[in-house]
Coordinates of N, CA and C in Angstrom, one line a residue:
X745 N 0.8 -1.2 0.0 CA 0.0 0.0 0.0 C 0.9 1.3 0.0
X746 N 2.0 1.3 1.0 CA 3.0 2.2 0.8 C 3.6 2.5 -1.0
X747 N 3.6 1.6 -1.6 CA 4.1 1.9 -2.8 C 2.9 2.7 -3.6
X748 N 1.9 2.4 -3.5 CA 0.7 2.5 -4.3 C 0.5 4.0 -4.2
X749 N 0.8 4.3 -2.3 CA 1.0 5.8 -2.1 C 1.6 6.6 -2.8
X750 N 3.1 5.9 -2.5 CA 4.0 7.0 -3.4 C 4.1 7.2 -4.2
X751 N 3.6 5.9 -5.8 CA 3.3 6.2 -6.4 C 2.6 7.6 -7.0
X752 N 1.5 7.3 -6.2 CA 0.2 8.4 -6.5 C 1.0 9.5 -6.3
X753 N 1.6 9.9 -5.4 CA 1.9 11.1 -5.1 C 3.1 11.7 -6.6
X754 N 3.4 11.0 -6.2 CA 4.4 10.9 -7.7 C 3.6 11.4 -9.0
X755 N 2.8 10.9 -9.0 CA 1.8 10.9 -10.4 C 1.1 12.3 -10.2
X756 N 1.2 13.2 -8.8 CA 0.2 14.1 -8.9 C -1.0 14.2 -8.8
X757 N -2.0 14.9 -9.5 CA -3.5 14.8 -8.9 C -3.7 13.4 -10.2
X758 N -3.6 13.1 -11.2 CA -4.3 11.9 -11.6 C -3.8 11.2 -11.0
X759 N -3.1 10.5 -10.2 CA -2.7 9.6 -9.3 C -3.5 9.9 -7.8
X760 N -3.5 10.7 -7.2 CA -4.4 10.9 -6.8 C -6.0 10.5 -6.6
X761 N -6.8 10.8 -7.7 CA -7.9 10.6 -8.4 C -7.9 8.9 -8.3
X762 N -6.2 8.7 -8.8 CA -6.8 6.9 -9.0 C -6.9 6.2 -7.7
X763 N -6.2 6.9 -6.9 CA -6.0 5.8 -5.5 C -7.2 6.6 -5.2
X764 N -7.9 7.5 -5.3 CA -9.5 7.7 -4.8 C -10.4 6.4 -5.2
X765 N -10.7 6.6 -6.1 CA -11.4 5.5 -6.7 C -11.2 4.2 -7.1
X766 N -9.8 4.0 -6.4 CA -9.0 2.1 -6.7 C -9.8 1.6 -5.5
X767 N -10.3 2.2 -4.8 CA -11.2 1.7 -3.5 C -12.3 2.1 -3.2
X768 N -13.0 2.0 -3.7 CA -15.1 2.6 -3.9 C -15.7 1.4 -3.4
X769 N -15.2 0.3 -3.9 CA -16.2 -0.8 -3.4 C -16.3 -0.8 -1.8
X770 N -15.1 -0.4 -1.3 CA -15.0 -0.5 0.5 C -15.4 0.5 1.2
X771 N -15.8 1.3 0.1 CA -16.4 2.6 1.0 C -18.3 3.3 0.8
X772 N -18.6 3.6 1.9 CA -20.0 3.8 1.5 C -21.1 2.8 2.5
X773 N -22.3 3.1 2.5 CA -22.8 2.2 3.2 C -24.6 2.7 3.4
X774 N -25.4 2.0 3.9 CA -26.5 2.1 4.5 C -26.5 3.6 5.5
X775 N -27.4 4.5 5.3 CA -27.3 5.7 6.5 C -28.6 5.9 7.2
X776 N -28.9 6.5 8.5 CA -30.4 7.0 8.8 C -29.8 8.3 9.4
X777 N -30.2 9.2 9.2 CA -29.9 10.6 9.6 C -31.3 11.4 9.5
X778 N -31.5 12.7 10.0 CA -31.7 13.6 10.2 C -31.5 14.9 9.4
X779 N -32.6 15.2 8.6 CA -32.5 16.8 7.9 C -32.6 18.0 8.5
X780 N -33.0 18.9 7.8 CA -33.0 20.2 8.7 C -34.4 20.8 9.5
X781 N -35.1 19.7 8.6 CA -36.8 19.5 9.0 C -37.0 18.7 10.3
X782 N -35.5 18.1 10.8 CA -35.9 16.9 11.8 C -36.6 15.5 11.3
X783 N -36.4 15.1 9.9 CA -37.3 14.4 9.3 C -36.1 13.3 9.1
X784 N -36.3 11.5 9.2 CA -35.8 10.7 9.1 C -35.3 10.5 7.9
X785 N -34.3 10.4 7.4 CA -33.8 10.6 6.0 C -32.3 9.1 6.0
X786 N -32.8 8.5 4.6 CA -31.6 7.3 4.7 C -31.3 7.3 3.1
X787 N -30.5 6.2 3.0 CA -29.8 6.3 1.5 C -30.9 6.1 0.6
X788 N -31.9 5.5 0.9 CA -32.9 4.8 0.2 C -34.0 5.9 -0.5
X789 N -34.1 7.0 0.3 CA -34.7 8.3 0.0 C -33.8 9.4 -1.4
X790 N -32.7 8.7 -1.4 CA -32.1 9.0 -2.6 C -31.7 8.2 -3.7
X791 N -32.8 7.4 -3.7 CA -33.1 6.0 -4.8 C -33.1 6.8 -6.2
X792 N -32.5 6.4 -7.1 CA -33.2 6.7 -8.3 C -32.7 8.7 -8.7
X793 N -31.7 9.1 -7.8 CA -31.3 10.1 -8.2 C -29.5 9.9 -7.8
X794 N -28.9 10.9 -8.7 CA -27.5 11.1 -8.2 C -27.1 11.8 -7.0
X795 N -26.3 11.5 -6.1 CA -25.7 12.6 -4.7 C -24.4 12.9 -4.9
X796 N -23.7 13.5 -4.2 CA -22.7 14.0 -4.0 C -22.7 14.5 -2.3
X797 N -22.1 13.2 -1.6 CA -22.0 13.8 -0.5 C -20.6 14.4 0.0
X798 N -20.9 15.4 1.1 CA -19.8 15.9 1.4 C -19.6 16.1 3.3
X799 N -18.9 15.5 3.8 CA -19.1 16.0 5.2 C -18.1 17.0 5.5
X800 N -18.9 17.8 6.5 CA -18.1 19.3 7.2 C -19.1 19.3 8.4
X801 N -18.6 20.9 8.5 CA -19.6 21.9 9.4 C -19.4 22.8 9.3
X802 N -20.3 24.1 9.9 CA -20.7 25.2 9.7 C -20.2 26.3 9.8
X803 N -19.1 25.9 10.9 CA -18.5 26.6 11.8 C -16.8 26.7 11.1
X804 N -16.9 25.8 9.9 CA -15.5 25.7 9.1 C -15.3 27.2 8.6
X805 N -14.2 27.3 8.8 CA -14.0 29.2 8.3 C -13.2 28.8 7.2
X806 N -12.8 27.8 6.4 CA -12.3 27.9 4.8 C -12.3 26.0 4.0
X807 N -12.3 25.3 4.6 CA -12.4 24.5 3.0 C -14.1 24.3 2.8
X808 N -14.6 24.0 3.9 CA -16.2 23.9 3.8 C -16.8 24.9 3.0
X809 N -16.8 26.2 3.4 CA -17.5 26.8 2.5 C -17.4 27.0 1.5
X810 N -15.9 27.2 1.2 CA -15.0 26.9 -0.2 C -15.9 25.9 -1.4
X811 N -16.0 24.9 -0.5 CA -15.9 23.0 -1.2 C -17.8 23.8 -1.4
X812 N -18.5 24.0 -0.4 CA -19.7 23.8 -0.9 C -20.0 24.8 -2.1
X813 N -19.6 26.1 -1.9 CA -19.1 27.0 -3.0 C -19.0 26.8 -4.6
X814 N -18.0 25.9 -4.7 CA -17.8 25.5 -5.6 C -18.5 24.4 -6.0
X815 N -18.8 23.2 -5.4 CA -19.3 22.4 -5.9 C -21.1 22.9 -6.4
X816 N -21.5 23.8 -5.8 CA -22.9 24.3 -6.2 C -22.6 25.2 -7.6
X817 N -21.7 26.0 -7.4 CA -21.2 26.0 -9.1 C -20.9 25.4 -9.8
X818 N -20.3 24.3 -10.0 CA -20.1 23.1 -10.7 C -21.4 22.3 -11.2
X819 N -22.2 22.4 -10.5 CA -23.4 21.6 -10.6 C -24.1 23.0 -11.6
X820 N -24.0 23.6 -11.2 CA -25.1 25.2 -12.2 C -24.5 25.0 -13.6
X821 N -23.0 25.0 -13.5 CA -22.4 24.5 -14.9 C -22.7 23.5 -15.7
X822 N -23.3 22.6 -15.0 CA -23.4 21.2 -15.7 C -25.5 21.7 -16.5
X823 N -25.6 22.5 -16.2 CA -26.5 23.2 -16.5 C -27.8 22.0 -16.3
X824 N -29.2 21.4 -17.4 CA -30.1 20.1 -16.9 C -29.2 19.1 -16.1
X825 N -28.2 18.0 -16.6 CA -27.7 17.4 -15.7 C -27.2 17.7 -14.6
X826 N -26.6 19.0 -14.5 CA -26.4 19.3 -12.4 C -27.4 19.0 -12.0
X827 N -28.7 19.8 -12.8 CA -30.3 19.7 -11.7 C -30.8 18.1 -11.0
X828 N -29.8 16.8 -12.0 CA -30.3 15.7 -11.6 C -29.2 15.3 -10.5
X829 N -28.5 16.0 -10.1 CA -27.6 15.4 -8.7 C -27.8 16.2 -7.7
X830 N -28.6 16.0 -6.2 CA -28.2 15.7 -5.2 C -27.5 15.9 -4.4
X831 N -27.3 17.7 -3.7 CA -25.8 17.3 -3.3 C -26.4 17.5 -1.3
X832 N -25.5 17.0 -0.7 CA -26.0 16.7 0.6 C -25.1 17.0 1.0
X833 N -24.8 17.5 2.4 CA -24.1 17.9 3.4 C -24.3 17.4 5.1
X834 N -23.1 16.5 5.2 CA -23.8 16.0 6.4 C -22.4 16.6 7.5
X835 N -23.3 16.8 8.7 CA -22.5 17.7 9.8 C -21.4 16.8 10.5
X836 N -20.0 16.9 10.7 CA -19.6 15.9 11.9 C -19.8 17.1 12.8
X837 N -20.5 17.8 13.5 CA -20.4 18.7 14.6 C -21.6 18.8 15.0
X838 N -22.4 17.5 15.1 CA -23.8 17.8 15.5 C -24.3 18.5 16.7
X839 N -23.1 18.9 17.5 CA -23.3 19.8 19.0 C -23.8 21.1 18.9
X840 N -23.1 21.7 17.3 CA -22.9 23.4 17.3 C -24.3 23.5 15.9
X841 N -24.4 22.1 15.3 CA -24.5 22.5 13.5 C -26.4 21.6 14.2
X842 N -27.2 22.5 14.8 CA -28.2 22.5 14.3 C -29.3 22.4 13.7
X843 N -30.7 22.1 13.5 CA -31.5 22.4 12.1 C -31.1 23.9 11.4
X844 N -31.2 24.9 12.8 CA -31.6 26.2 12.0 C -30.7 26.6 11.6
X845 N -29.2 26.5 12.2 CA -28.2 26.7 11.8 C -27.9 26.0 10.8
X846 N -28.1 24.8 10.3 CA -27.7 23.8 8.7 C -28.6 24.8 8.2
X847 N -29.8 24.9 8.0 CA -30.7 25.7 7.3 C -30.5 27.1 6.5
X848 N -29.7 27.8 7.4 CA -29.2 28.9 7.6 C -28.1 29.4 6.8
X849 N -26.9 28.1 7.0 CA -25.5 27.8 6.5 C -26.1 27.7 4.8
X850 N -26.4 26.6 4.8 CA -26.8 25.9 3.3 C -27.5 26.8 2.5
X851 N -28.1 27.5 2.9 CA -29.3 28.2 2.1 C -28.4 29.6 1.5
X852 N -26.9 29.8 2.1 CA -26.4 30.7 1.3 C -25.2 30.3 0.4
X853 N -25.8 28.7 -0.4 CA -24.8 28.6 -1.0 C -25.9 27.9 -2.1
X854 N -26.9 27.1 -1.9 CA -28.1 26.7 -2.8 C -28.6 26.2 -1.7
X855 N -30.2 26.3 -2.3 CA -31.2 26.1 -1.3 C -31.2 24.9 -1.9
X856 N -30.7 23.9 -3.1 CA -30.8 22.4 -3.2 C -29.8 21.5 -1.8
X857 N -29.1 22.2 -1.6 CA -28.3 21.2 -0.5 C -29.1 20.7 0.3
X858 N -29.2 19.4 0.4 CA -29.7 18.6 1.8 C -28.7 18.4 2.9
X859 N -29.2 19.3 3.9 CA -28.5 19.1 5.0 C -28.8 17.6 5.9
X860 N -27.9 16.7 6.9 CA -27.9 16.0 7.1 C -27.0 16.1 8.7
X861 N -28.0 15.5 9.7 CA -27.3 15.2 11.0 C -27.5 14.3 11.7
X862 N -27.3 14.2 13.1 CA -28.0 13.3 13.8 C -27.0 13.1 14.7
X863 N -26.9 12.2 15.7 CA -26.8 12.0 17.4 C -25.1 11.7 16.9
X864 N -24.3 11.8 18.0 CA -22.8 11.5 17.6 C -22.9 10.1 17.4
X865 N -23.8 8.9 18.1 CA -24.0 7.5 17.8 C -24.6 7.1 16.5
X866 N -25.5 7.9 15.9 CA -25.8 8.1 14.5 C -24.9 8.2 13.2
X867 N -24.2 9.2 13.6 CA -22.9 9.7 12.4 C -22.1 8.6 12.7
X868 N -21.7 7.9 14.0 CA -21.0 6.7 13.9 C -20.5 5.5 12.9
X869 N -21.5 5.4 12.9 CA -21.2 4.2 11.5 C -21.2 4.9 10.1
X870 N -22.2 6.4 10.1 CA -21.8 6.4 8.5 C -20.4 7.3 8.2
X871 N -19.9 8.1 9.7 CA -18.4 8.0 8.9 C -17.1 6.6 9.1
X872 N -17.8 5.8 9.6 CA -17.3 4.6 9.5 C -17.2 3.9 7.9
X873 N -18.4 4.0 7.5 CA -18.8 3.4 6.6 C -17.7 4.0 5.0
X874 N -18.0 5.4 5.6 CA -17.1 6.6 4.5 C -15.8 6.7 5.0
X875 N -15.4 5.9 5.7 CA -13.7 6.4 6.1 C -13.6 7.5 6.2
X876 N -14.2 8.5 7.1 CA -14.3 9.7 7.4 C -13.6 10.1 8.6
X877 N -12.3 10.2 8.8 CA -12.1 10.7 10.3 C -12.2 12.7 10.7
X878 N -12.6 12.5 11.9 CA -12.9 13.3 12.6 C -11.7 13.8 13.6
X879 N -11.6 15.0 14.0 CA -10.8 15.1 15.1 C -10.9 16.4 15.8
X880 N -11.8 16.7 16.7 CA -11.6 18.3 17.2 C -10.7 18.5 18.2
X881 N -10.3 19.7 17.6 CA -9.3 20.5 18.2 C -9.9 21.4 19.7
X882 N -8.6 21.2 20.3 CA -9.1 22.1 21.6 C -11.1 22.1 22.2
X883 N -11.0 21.2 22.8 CA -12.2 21.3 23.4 C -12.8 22.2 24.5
X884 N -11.9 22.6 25.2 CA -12.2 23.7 26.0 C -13.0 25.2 25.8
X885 N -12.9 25.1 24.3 CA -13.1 26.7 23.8 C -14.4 26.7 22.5
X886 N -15.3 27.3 23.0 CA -16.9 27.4 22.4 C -16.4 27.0 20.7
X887 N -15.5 28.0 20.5 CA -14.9 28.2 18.8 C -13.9 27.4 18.0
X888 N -14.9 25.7 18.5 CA -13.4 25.1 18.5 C -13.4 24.7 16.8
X889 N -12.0 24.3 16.6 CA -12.5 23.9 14.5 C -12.3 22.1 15.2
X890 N -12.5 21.8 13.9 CA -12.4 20.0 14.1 C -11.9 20.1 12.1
X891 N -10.8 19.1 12.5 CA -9.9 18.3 11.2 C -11.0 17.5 11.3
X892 N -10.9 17.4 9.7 CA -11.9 16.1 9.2 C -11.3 15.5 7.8
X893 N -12.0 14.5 7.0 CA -12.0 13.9 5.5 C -12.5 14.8 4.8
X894 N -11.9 15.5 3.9 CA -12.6 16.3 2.7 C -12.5 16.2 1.5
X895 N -13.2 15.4 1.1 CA -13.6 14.6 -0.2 C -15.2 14.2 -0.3
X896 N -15.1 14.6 -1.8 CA -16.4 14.9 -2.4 C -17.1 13.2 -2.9
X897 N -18.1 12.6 -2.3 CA -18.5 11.1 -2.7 C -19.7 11.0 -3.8
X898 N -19.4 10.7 -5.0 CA -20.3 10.8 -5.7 C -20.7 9.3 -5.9
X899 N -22.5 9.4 -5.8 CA -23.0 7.9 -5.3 C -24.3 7.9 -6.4
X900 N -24.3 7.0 -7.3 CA -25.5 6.8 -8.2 C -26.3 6.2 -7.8
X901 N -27.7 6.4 -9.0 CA -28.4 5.9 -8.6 C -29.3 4.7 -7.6
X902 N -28.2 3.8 -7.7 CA -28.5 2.8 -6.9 C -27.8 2.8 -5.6
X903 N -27.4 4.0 -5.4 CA -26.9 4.3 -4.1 C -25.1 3.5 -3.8
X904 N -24.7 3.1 -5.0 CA -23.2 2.7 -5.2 C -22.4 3.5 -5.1
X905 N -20.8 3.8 -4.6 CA -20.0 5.0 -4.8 C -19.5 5.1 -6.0
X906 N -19.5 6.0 -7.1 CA -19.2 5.8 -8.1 C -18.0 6.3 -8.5
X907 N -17.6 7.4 -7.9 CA -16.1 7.8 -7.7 C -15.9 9.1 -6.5
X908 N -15.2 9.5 -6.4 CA -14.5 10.5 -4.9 C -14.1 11.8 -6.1
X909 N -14.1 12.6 -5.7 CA -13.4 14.5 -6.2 C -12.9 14.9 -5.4
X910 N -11.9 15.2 -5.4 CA -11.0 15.9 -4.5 C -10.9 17.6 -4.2
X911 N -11.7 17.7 -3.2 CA -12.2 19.6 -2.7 C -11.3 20.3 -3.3
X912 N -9.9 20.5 -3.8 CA -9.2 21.3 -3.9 C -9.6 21.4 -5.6
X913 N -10.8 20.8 -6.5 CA -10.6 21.1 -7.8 C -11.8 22.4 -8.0
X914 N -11.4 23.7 -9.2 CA -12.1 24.6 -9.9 C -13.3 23.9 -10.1
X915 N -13.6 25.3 -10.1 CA -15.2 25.0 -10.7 C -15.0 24.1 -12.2
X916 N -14.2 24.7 -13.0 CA -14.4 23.7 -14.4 C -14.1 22.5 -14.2
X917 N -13.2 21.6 -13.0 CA -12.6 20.8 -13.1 C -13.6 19.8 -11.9
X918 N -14.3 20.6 -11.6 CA -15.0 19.7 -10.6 C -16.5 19.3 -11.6
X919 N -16.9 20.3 -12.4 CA -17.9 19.9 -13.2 C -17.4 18.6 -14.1
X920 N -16.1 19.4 -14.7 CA -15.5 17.7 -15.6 C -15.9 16.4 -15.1
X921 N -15.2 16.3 -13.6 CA -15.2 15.3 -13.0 C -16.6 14.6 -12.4
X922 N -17.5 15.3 -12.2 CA -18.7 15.1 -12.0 C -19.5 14.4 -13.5
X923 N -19.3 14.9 -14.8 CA -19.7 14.7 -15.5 C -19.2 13.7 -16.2
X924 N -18.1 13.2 -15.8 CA -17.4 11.7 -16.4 C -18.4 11.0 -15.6
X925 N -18.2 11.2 -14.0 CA -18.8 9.8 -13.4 C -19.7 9.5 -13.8
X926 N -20.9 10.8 -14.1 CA -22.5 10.4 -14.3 C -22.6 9.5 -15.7
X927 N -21.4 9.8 -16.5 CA -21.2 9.2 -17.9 C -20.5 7.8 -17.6
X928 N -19.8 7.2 -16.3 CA -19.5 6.3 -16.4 C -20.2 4.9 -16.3
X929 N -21.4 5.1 -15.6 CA -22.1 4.1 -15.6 C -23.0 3.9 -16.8

């Protein structure tokens, strides 16, 4: 696996991209979460459309807003087909990242984002499921940030992962990339 690494890194962002996606089958899973309505929401409610999930929180002062930023331009770019993907946002900070506050956040970047939360034993398994690690910093202090996984999961229709985007791509390059996957299956 170490080689496979260094490889990639070697190779730059398409190497990158490939060790994203050399592993799709092991990532992903069954979810029940919470929206901003408080309404029970699982993968299965996203049957028969495309997503693009992304985990953060609210309280992120630069790749989050960044990543959602962009990715909701990317999707306006893709002009009919953006309209058929789904992009969701689910909180690791369920303590600070609220309904009203998800509500709040999302709604100034597109009011299509589905926000997504629920109990810290809830998010449990689905950043398990996503190889998502978490880690907040300094607990003592209201303002705390939390390291997390930031990568973009693009999941088809049948709720399969169909490939990973990596937060650091432009608007053109994140539509590119979105518009191969939807073309790959």
């Amino acid at each position: 696996m170490l080689a496979m690494l260094t490889l990639a890194l070697l190779a730059g962002a398409a190497g990158f991209r490939w060790l994203l996606n050399s592993h799709q089958n092991t990532i992903g899973g069954p979810y029940e979460l919470l929206d901003t309505q408080q309404r029970r929401v699982t993968q299965a409610n996203f049957r028969g459309h495309y997503t693009v999930l992304y985990f953060g929180y609210t309280h992120c002062i630069d790749i989050c807003p960044l990543t959602l930023d962009t990715l909701s331009a990317a999707l306006d770019r893709l002009g009919p087909e953006g309209r058929t993907i789904v992009p969701i946002f689910i909180s690791v900070d369920p303590e600070r990242d609220t309904p009203a506050v998800m509500r709040n956040y999302l709604a100034r970047f597109s009011p299509r984002i589905v926000g997504l939360s629920g109990t810290p034993d809830q998010l449990k398994p689905v950043l398990k499921a996503f190889h998502v690690t978490v880690h907040r910093r300094d607990t003592k202090v209201p303002d705390y940030l939390i390291d997390h996984t930031s990568i973009l999961y693009v999941i088809d229709r049948q709720n399969h992962l169909v490939g990973m985007i990596p937060v650091d791509d432009n608007v053109e390059q994140m539509a590119t990339d979105l518009a191969r996957l939807l073309h790959k299956n």
